[in-house]
Amino acid sequence: MTCAPSLIDAHGRTIRYLRISVTDRCDLRCRYCMSEAMTFLPRNRLLSLEEIAVIAERFVARGIDKIRLSGGEPLVRRDVTELCRRLGRMLDGGGLSELTMTTNATRLRDHAPALADAGIRRINVSLDSLDPATFRYVTRHGDIAQVLDGIAAARDAAIAVKINMVVLKGLNEDQVGDMLAWCGREGHDLSLIETMPLGAIDEDRTDRFVPLTRVFETLGQRFTLTRDQHRTGGPARYWRVGGQGNRLGLISPLTENFCAGCNRVRLTTEGKLYLCLGHDDHVDLKDALRTGGIDALDAALDAALPRKPAAHDFRIEAGAAPAVARHMSVTGG
């Protein structure tokens, strides 16, 4: 394997964080993320887990030090824990400082011990409501008890859990305070997320969009929130929650753009490298790897970095088309 320079884009940002969607499939159908009737990629178009590992290892050789596995729901892909074990070998001096995962936790009970054994010490769990009826409505058929059991299994395996909550007008906006209080009792940090215009869904996103500036003002009436400089490598800005010991994060791509410090790129399960969540520019790493091996992979990365845009162009407007046609499950969270 030849040496290659670090990954620096045309705006001087060093890319240190790779998010990998190991599958576009999911066992839930969250209303803000997917249509109820989804068409997923045929399996013969996906990267093999071996190919994902080879690409990830090359990224680490070029300076990536954090990898997040996502989807879709990563735990629906067979043998994904074997991929975790292989990537985990790059921890503890192998160039990788952290291996994490975003999951809906429906299958976490079965997989938590193996994830911990692979070196995963922290995960994000997508959880938009603690109310069983609201949760079932948002996910279309999810069982909150199954998710909470998965979170408990992660805690038993000594994996720290951060909760990701997409705030939705008319559905869970009035539940954010209770979610933050529950996270404090359970020892979880909470990140709130504005809904993003990615992929066609069955509803108009403007009907559900809530600016986090408004949510933060409401929370400030119930909690003492102090700015915290904690960083995880992602886009969240954090506050310490007085009297609870946990943190509140805000991910607000529409009301407060976070692109200036972006250090992330995303690899899809089909092998496409997207330089920005909100743009369609990409390079095909699967084709590069299969036709030319590591040298072609390096050349593809070198060609990609200058194309990373300065910022996304997310807007929420009534009747407007999504910023990009692909769903979040394709690119990965």
mmCIF file of C-alpha atoms in Angstrom:
data_model
loop_
_atom_site.group_PDB
_atom_site.id
_atom_site.type_symbol
_atom_site.label_atom_id
_atom_site.label_comp_id
_atom_site.label_asym_id
_atom_site.label_seq_id
_atom_site.Cartn_x
_atom_site.Cartn_y
_atom_site.Cartn_z
ATOM 1 C CA MET A 1 0.000 0.000 0.000
ATOM 2 C CA THR A 2 1.504 3.323 -1.080
ATOM 3 C CA CYS A 3 1.654 6.399 1.115
ATOM 4 C CA ALA A 4 -0.577 9.333 0.212
ATOM 5 C CA PRO A 5 -1.158 12.848 1.553
ATOM 6 C CA SER A 6 -3.858 13.868 3.998
ATOM 7 C CA LEU A 7 -7.311 14.777 2.745
ATOM 8 C CA ILE A 8 -7.632 18.571 2.529
ATOM 9 C CA ASP A 9 -10.413 20.228 0.513
ATOM 10 C CA ALA A 10 -10.288 23.391 -1.576
ATOM 11 C CA HIS A 11 -11.425 25.461 1.409
ATOM 12 C CA GLY A 12 -8.535 24.335 3.612
ATOM 13 C CA ARG A 13 -10.603 21.958 5.738
ATOM 14 C CA THR A 14 -8.863 18.741 6.754
ATOM 15 C CA ILE A 15 -11.192 15.757 6.425
ATOM 16 C CA ARG A 16 -10.893 13.564 9.515
ATOM 17 C CA TYR A 17 -14.335 11.957 9.756
ATOM 18 C CA LEU A 18 -15.848 9.255 7.510
ATOM 19 C CA ARG A 19 -19.483 8.221 7.773
ATOM 20 C CA ILE A 20 -20.292 4.902 6.137
ATOM 21 C CA SER A 21 -23.792 3.735 5.239
ATOM 22 C CA VAL A 22 -23.524 -0.046 5.329
ATOM 23 C CA THR A 23 -27.086 -0.476 4.014
ATOM 24 C CA ASP A 24 -29.933 1.721 2.755
ATOM 25 C CA ARG A 25 -32.460 -0.689 4.290
ATOM 26 C CA CYS A 26 -34.228 -0.116 7.582
ATOM 27 C CA ASP A 27 -36.760 -1.981 9.684
ATOM 28 C CA LEU A 28 -38.598 1.270 10.493
ATOM 29 C CA ARG A 29 -40.168 3.863 8.174
ATOM 30 C CA CYS A 30 -39.798 7.193 9.968
ATOM 31 C CA ARG A 31 -42.066 9.738 8.307
ATOM 32 C CA TYR A 32 -39.473 12.509 7.991
ATOM 33 C CA CYS A 33 -36.888 10.117 6.527
ATOM 34 C CA MET A 34 -38.647 7.670 4.198
ATOM 35 C CA SER A 35 -41.773 7.091 2.212
ATOM 36 C CA GLU A 36 -43.910 4.234 3.456
ATOM 37 C CA ALA A 37 -43.287 2.265 0.253
ATOM 38 C CA MET A 38 -39.528 2.401 -0.327
ATOM 39 C CA THR A 39 -37.537 0.844 -3.141
ATOM 40 C CA PHE A 40 -34.140 -0.241 -1.863
ATOM 41 C CA LEU A 41 -30.986 -0.963 -3.818
ATOM 42 C CA PRO A 42 -30.608 -4.495 -5.168
ATOM 43 C CA ARG A 43 -28.023 -6.367 -3.151
ATOM 44 C CA ASN A 44 -25.755 -6.957 -6.158
ATOM 45 C CA ARG A 45 -25.070 -3.223 -6.353
ATOM 46 C CA LEU A 46 -23.759 -2.942 -2.803
ATOM 47 C CA LEU A 47 -20.178 -2.856 -1.634
ATOM 48 C CA SER A 48 -19.182 -6.076 0.040
ATOM 49 C CA LEU A 49 -18.190 -5.761 3.682
ATOM 50 C CA GLU A 50 -14.642 -6.624 2.622
ATOM 51 C CA GLU A 51 -14.659 -3.686 0.177
ATOM 52 C CA ILE A 52 -16.026 -1.352 2.844
ATOM 53 C CA ALA A 53 -13.190 -2.404 5.131
ATOM 54 C CA VAL A 54 -10.532 -1.861 2.458
ATOM 55 C CA ILE A 55 -11.865 1.607 1.626
ATOM 56 C CA ALA A 56 -12.101 2.521 5.311
ATOM 57 C CA GLU A 57 -8.538 1.341 5.931
ATOM 58 C CA ARG A 58 -7.299 3.517 3.087
ATOM 59 C CA PHE A 59 -9.135 6.524 4.483
ATOM 60 C CA VAL A 60 -7.451 5.959 7.844
ATOM 61 C CA ALA A 61 -4.065 5.687 6.109
ATOM 62 C CA ARG A 62 -4.799 9.140 4.685
ATOM 63 C CA GLY A 63 -5.690 10.784 7.964
ATOM 64 C CA ILE A 64 -9.281 9.887 8.802
ATOM 65 C CA ASP A 65 -9.370 9.203 12.552
ATOM 66 C CA LYS A 66 -13.089 8.768 13.198
ATOM 67 C CA ILE A 67 -15.546 6.418 11.491
ATOM 68 C CA ARG A 68 -19.293 6.227 12.068
ATOM 69 C CA LEU A 69 -21.313 3.320 10.699
ATOM 70 C CA SER A 70 -24.895 4.103 9.788
ATOM 71 C CA GLY A 71 -27.625 3.339 7.299
ATOM 72 C CA GLY A 72 -30.551 2.860 6.932
ATOM 73 C CA GLU A 73 -30.268 0.684 9.981
ATOM 74 C CA PRO A 74 -26.753 -0.789 10.073
ATOM 75 C CA LEU A 75 -27.704 -3.733 12.265
ATOM 76 C CA VAL A 76 -30.047 -5.174 9.621
ATOM 77 C CA ARG A 77 -27.021 -6.009 7.455
ATOM 78 C CA ARG A 78 -25.814 -9.538 7.995
ATOM 79 C CA ASP A 79 -22.348 -9.863 9.547
ATOM 80 C CA VAL A 80 -21.982 -6.127 10.178
ATOM 81 C CA THR A 81 -20.397 -6.952 13.536
ATOM 82 C CA GLU A 82 -17.576 -8.688 11.648
ATOM 83 C CA LEU A 83 -16.967 -5.410 9.828
ATOM 84 C CA CYS A 84 -16.914 -3.668 13.213
ATOM 85 C CA ARG A 85 -14.276 -6.093 14.475
ATOM 86 C CA ARG A 86 -12.059 -5.493 11.468
ATOM 87 C CA LEU A 87 -12.356 -1.708 11.701
ATOM 88 C CA GLY A 88 -11.839 -1.920 15.447
ATOM 89 C CA ARG A 89 -8.361 -3.310 14.863
ATOM 90 C CA MET A 90 -7.341 0.191 13.770
ATOM 91 C CA LEU A 91 -8.127 1.563 17.238
ATOM 92 C CA ASP A 92 -5.462 1.833 19.950
ATOM 93 C CA GLY A 93 -2.588 3.022 17.834
ATOM 94 C CA GLY A 94 -3.754 1.915 14.395
ATOM 95 C CA GLY A 95 -4.717 5.398 13.276
ATOM 96 C CA LEU A 96 -8.365 5.365 14.316
ATOM 97 C CA SER A 97 -9.332 7.257 17.462
ATOM 98 C CA GLU A 98 -13.027 6.321 17.496
ATOM 99 C CA LEU A 99 -15.420 3.875 15.874
ATOM 100 C CA THR A 100 -19.087 4.688 16.441
ATOM 101 C CA MET A 101 -22.512 3.784 15.105
ATOM 102 C CA THR A 102 -25.927 5.356 14.613
ATOM 103 C CA THR A 103 -28.774 2.889 15.149
ATOM 104 C CA ASN A 104 -32.484 2.823 15.870
ATOM 105 C CA ALA A 105 -31.715 0.238 18.607
ATOM 106 C CA THR A 106 -34.405 -2.228 17.533
ATOM 107 C CA ARG A 107 -31.729 -4.942 17.196
ATOM 108 C CA LEU A 108 -29.287 -3.612 19.730
ATOM 109 C CA ARG A 109 -30.158 -6.188 22.405
ATOM 110 C CA ASP A 110 -28.705 -8.926 20.196
ATOM 111 C CA HIS A 111 -25.649 -7.007 19.008
ATOM 112 C CA ALA A 112 -24.480 -4.791 21.891
ATOM 113 C CA PRO A 113 -21.933 -7.240 23.359
ATOM 114 C CA ALA A 114 -20.302 -7.826 19.954
ATOM 115 C CA LEU A 115 -20.166 -4.086 19.251
ATOM 116 C CA ALA A 116 -18.466 -3.461 22.569
ATOM 117 C CA ASP A 117 -16.035 -6.298 21.907
ATOM 118 C CA ALA A 118 -15.164 -4.697 18.549
ATOM 119 C CA GLY A 119 -14.177 -1.463 20.272
ATOM 120 C CA ILE A 120 -17.319 0.634 19.942
ATOM 121 C CA ARG A 121 -17.593 2.710 23.107
ATOM 122 C CA ARG A 122 -20.277 5.194 22.055
ATOM 123 C CA ILE A 123 -23.366 5.036 19.852
ATOM 124 C CA ASN A 124 -26.121 7.387 18.774
ATOM 125 C CA VAL A 125 -29.676 6.091 19.039
ATOM 126 C CA SER A 126 -32.397 7.703 16.928
ATOM 127 C CA LEU A 127 -35.376 8.145 19.257
ATOM 128 C CA ASP A 128 -37.976 10.814 18.550
ATOM 129 C CA SER A 129 -40.442 10.116 21.346
ATOM 130 C CA LEU A 130 -40.815 8.182 24.590
ATOM 131 C CA ASP A 131 -44.579 8.031 24.159
ATOM 132 C CA PRO A 132 -45.490 4.626 22.649
ATOM 133 C CA ALA A 133 -48.276 6.010 20.457
ATOM 134 C CA THR A 134 -46.212 8.925 19.127
ATOM 135 C CA PHE A 135 -43.232 6.659 18.529
ATOM 136 C CA ARG A 136 -45.357 4.180 16.611
ATOM 137 C CA TYR A 137 -46.884 6.973 14.511
ATOM 138 C CA VAL A 138 -43.533 8.591 13.623
ATOM 139 C CA THR A 139 -41.897 5.238 12.762
ATOM 140 C CA ARG A 140 -45.122 3.832 11.269
ATOM 141 C CA HIS A 141 -44.842 0.550 13.198
ATOM 142 C CA GLY A 142 -42.055 0.766 15.778
ATOM 143 C CA ASP A 143 -42.234 -0.648 19.307
ATOM 144 C CA ILE A 144 -40.717 1.706 21.889
ATOM 145 C CA ALA A 145 -40.209 -1.150 24.368
ATOM 146 C CA GLN A 146 -37.889 -2.905 21.932
ATOM 147 C CA VAL A 147 -35.808 0.280 21.533
ATOM 148 C CA LEU A 148 -35.565 0.930 25.271
ATOM 149 C CA ASP A 149 -34.488 -2.667 25.802
ATOM 150 C CA GLY A 150 -31.756 -2.177 23.202
ATOM 151 C CA ILE A 151 -30.556 0.973 24.945
ATOM 152 C CA ALA A 152 -30.417 -0.921 28.241
ATOM 153 C CA ALA A 153 -28.363 -3.647 26.552
ATOM 154 C CA ALA A 154 -25.886 -1.038 25.319
ATOM 155 C CA ARG A 155 -25.539 0.347 28.829
ATOM 156 C CA ASP A 156 -24.972 -3.175 30.169
ATOM 157 C CA ALA A 157 -22.184 -3.551 27.598
ATOM 158 C CA ALA A 158 -20.553 -0.284 28.784
ATOM 159 C CA ILE A 159 -21.436 1.554 25.567
ATOM 160 C CA ALA A 160 -22.310 5.224 26.104
ATOM 161 C CA VAL A 161 -25.565 6.269 24.419
ATOM 162 C CA LYS A 162 -26.439 9.632 22.952
ATOM 163 C CA ILE A 163 -30.054 10.127 21.909
ATOM 164 C CA ASN A 164 -30.804 11.822 18.576
ATOM 165 C CA MET A 165 -34.259 13.419 18.421
ATOM 166 C CA VAL A 166 -35.648 15.057 15.278
ATOM 167 C CA VAL A 167 -38.038 17.753 16.479
ATOM 168 C CA LEU A 168 -41.338 17.709 14.569
ATOM 169 C CA LYS A 169 -44.066 20.320 14.839
ATOM 170 C CA GLY A 170 -47.369 18.855 15.937
ATOM 171 C CA LEU A 171 -45.838 15.494 16.802
ATOM 172 C CA ASN A 172 -43.135 15.695 19.453
ATOM 173 C CA GLU A 173 -42.249 19.360 19.932
ATOM 174 C CA ASP A 174 -44.056 19.360 23.278
ATOM 175 C CA GLN A 175 -42.116 16.257 24.405
ATOM 176 C CA VAL A 176 -38.574 17.653 24.135
ATOM 177 C CA GLY A 177 -38.383 18.786 27.764
ATOM 178 C CA ASP A 178 -39.478 15.392 29.044
ATOM 179 C CA MET A 179 -36.972 13.699 26.735
ATOM 180 C CA LEU A 180 -34.161 15.879 28.098
ATOM 181 C CA ALA A 181 -35.197 15.115 31.685
ATOM 182 C CA TRP A 182 -35.342 11.374 30.927
ATOM 183 C CA CYS A 183 -31.896 11.502 29.333
ATOM 184 C CA GLY A 184 -30.597 13.162 32.496
ATOM 185 C CA ARG A 185 -32.001 10.399 34.676
ATOM 186 C CA GLU A 186 -30.630 7.685 32.390
ATOM 187 C CA GLY A 187 -27.203 9.276 31.881
ATOM 188 C CA HIS A 188 -27.559 9.997 28.157
ATOM 189 C CA ASP A 189 -26.671 13.131 26.235
ATOM 190 C CA LEU A 190 -29.392 14.410 23.903
ATOM 191 C CA SER A 191 -28.969 15.982 20.465
ATOM 192 C CA LEU A 192 -31.910 17.758 18.859
ATOM 193 C CA ILE A 193 -32.032 17.869 15.065
ATOM 194 C CA GLU A 194 -33.944 20.026 12.589
ATOM 195 C CA THR A 195 -35.673 18.051 9.854
ATOM 196 C CA MET A 196 -33.691 18.220 6.606
ATOM 197 C CA PRO A 197 -34.971 18.332 2.985
ATOM 198 C CA LEU A 198 -33.513 15.024 1.811
ATOM 199 C CA GLY A 199 -35.504 12.715 -0.469
ATOM 200 C CA ALA A 200 -39.185 12.681 -1.340
ATOM 201 C CA ILE A 201 -41.487 11.649 1.510
ATOM 202 C CA ASP A 202 -45.258 11.341 1.862
ATOM 203 C CA GLU A 203 -45.661 14.663 3.699
ATOM 204 C CA ASP A 204 -44.668 18.307 3.192
ATOM 205 C CA ARG A 205 -41.721 18.933 5.511
ATOM 206 C CA THR A 206 -42.774 22.544 6.056
ATOM 207 C CA ASP A 207 -45.725 21.222 8.048
ATOM 208 C CA ARG A 208 -43.317 19.606 10.540
ATOM 209 C CA PHE A 209 -40.326 21.982 10.584
ATOM 210 C CA VAL A 210 -39.451 23.481 13.970
ATOM 211 C CA PRO A 211 -36.530 25.937 14.312
ATOM 212 C CA LEU A 212 -34.325 24.835 17.183
ATOM 213 C CA THR A 213 -33.911 28.441 18.254
ATOM 214 C CA ARG A 214 -37.539 28.282 19.423
ATOM 215 C CA VAL A 215 -37.066 24.906 21.099
ATOM 216 C CA PHE A 216 -33.964 26.137 22.919
ATOM 217 C CA GLU A 217 -35.813 29.185 24.273
ATOM 218 C CA THR A 218 -38.558 26.939 25.641
ATOM 219 C CA LEU A 219 -36.071 24.556 27.258
ATOM 220 C CA GLY A 220 -34.332 27.521 28.877
ATOM 221 C CA GLN A 221 -37.484 28.160 30.897
ATOM 222 C CA ARG A 222 -37.261 24.699 32.485
ATOM 223 C CA PHE A 223 -33.525 23.905 32.556
ATOM 224 C CA THR A 224 -30.325 25.808 33.297
ATOM 225 C CA LEU A 225 -28.288 25.513 30.111
ATOM 226 C CA THR A 226 -24.628 26.542 30.065
ATOM 227 C CA ARG A 227 -22.550 26.614 26.881
ATOM 228 C CA ASP A 228 -20.114 23.694 26.752
ATOM 229 C CA GLN A 229 -17.105 23.478 24.426
ATOM 230 C CA HIS A 230 -17.423 19.677 24.186
ATOM 231 C CA ARG A 231 -16.955 18.395 20.606
ATOM 232 C CA THR A 232 -17.504 14.957 19.107
ATOM 233 C CA GLY A 233 -16.369 15.743 15.557
ATOM 234 C CA GLY A 234 -19.913 16.221 14.315
ATOM 235 C CA PRO A 235 -21.997 19.368 13.751
ATOM 236 C CA ALA A 236 -23.652 19.654 17.180
ATOM 237 C CA ARG A 237 -23.170 22.636 19.499
ATOM 238 C CA TYR A 238 -23.423 21.615 23.159
ATOM 239 C CA TRP A 239 -24.796 22.948 26.433
ATOM 240 C CA ARG A 240 -24.400 21.468 29.906
ATOM 241 C CA VAL A 241 -27.740 20.785 31.602
ATOM 242 C CA GLY A 242 -27.674 22.108 35.169
ATOM 243 C CA GLY A 243 -28.543 19.593 37.887
ATOM 244 C CA GLN A 244 -28.441 16.623 35.513
ATOM 245 C CA GLY A 245 -24.809 16.254 34.437
ATOM 246 C CA ASN A 246 -25.632 15.479 30.807
ATOM 247 C CA ARG A 247 -25.338 17.592 27.675
ATOM 248 C CA LEU A 248 -27.806 19.018 25.189
ATOM 249 C CA GLY A 249 -26.652 19.258 21.576
ATOM 250 C CA LEU A 250 -28.284 21.246 18.775
ATOM 251 C CA ILE A 251 -27.883 20.252 15.130
ATOM 252 C CA SER A 252 -29.488 23.070 13.165
ATOM 253 C CA PRO A 253 -28.614 22.926 9.452
ATOM 254 C CA LEU A 254 -31.305 25.453 8.537
ATOM 255 C CA THR A 255 -31.298 28.038 11.327
ATOM 256 C CA GLU A 256 -27.556 27.998 12.057
ATOM 257 C CA ASN A 257 -25.314 26.720 9.286
ATOM 258 C CA PHE A 258 -22.427 24.590 10.580
ATOM 259 C CA CYS A 259 -20.549 24.068 7.295
ATOM 260 C CA ALA A 260 -17.514 26.305 7.911
ATOM 261 C CA GLY A 261 -15.860 23.651 10.061
ATOM 262 C CA CYS A 262 -17.113 20.587 8.183
ATOM 263 C CA ASN A 263 -14.607 17.740 8.390
ATOM 264 C CA ARG A 264 -16.855 14.956 7.070
ATOM 265 C CA VAL A 265 -17.439 12.909 3.938
ATOM 266 C CA ARG A 266 -19.932 10.103 3.432
ATOM 267 C CA LEU A 267 -19.599 6.714 1.752
ATOM 268 C CA THR A 268 -22.815 5.072 0.601
ATOM 269 C CA THR A 269 -23.473 1.356 0.647
ATOM 270 C CA GLU A 270 -23.263 1.492 -3.167
ATOM 271 C CA GLY A 271 -19.719 2.852 -2.985
ATOM 272 C CA LYS A 272 -20.393 6.475 -3.838
ATOM 273 C CA LEU A 273 -18.464 9.087 -1.876
ATOM 274 C CA TYR A 274 -20.547 12.199 -1.228
ATOM 275 C CA LEU A 275 -18.618 15.292 -0.251
ATOM 276 C CA CYS A 276 -21.676 17.037 1.241
ATOM 277 C CA LEU A 277 -25.001 15.841 2.592
ATOM 278 C CA GLY A 278 -26.809 18.597 0.687
ATOM 279 C CA HIS A 279 -25.177 18.231 -2.749
ATOM 280 C CA ASP A 280 -25.148 15.541 -5.409
ATOM 281 C CA ASP A 281 -21.457 15.732 -6.316
ATOM 282 C CA HIS A 282 -19.843 12.343 -5.729
ATOM 283 C CA VAL A 283 -17.183 9.949 -6.954
ATOM 284 C CA ASP A 284 -17.574 6.214 -7.441
ATOM 285 C CA LEU A 285 -15.095 4.506 -5.118
ATOM 286 C CA LYS A 286 -16.503 1.060 -5.821
ATOM 287 C CA ASP A 287 -15.646 1.357 -9.489
ATOM 288 C CA ALA A 288 -12.221 2.789 -8.699
ATOM 289 C CA LEU A 289 -11.378 -0.014 -6.282
ATOM 290 C CA ARG A 290 -12.654 -2.798 -8.528
ATOM 291 C CA THR A 291 -10.955 -1.554 -11.682
ATOM 292 C CA GLY A 292 -7.687 -0.143 -10.359
ATOM 293 C CA GLY A 293 -7.166 -1.148 -6.748
ATOM 294 C CA ILE A 294 -5.632 1.122 -4.112
ATOM 295 C CA ASP A 295 -3.873 3.424 -6.593
ATOM 296 C CA ALA A 296 -7.149 4.137 -8.396
ATOM 297 C CA LEU A 297 -8.879 4.603 -5.048
ATOM 298 C CA ASP A 298 -6.290 7.223 -4.065
ATOM 299 C CA ALA A 299 -6.687 8.962 -7.413
ATOM 300 C CA ALA A 300 -10.462 9.078 -6.951
ATOM 301 C CA LEU A 301 -10.054 10.638 -3.512
ATOM 302 C CA ASP A 302 -7.633 13.216 -4.901
ATOM 303 C CA ALA A 303 -10.150 14.101 -7.596
ATOM 304 C CA ALA A 304 -13.012 14.302 -5.107
ATOM 305 C CA LEU A 305 -11.647 16.656 -2.465
ATOM 306 C CA PRO A 306 -11.532 19.822 -4.622
ATOM 307 C CA ARG A 307 -15.233 19.321 -5.340
ATOM 308 C CA LYS A 308 -16.345 19.507 -1.708
ATOM 309 C CA PRO A 309 -18.574 22.624 -1.549
ATOM 310 C CA ALA A 310 -18.174 25.390 0.994
ATOM 311 C CA ALA A 311 -21.710 24.813 2.317
ATOM 312 C CA HIS A 312 -24.995 23.057 1.726
ATOM 313 C CA ASP A 313 -28.056 24.908 0.435
ATOM 314 C CA PHE A 314 -30.834 23.570 2.659
ATOM 315 C CA ARG A 315 -34.132 25.458 2.666
ATOM 316 C CA ILE A 316 -37.576 24.524 3.908
ATOM 317 C CA GLU A 317 -40.213 26.067 1.662
ATOM 318 C CA ALA A 318 -43.809 25.008 1.162
ATOM 319 C CA GLY A 319 -44.125 22.794 -1.891
ATOM 320 C CA ALA A 320 -40.404 22.961 -2.694
ATOM 321 C CA ALA A 321 -38.560 19.913 -3.955
ATOM 322 C CA PRO A 322 -36.015 18.302 -1.604
ATOM 323 C CA ALA A 323 -32.485 19.724 -1.726
ATOM 324 C CA VAL A 324 -31.365 16.356 -3.090
ATOM 325 C CA ALA A 325 -33.425 13.445 -4.378
ATOM 326 C CA ARG A 326 -31.662 10.732 -2.378
ATOM 327 C CA HIS A 327 -33.030 9.814 1.024
ATOM 328 C CA MET A 328 -31.009 10.138 4.207
ATOM 329 C CA SER A 329 -30.902 6.347 4.412
ATOM 330 C CA VAL A 330 -28.867 6.251 1.200
ATOM 331 C CA THR A 331 -26.199 8.699 2.314
ATOM 332 C CA GLY A 332 -26.103 7.722 5.959
ATOM 333 C CA GLY A 333 -26.558 9.838 9.073
#
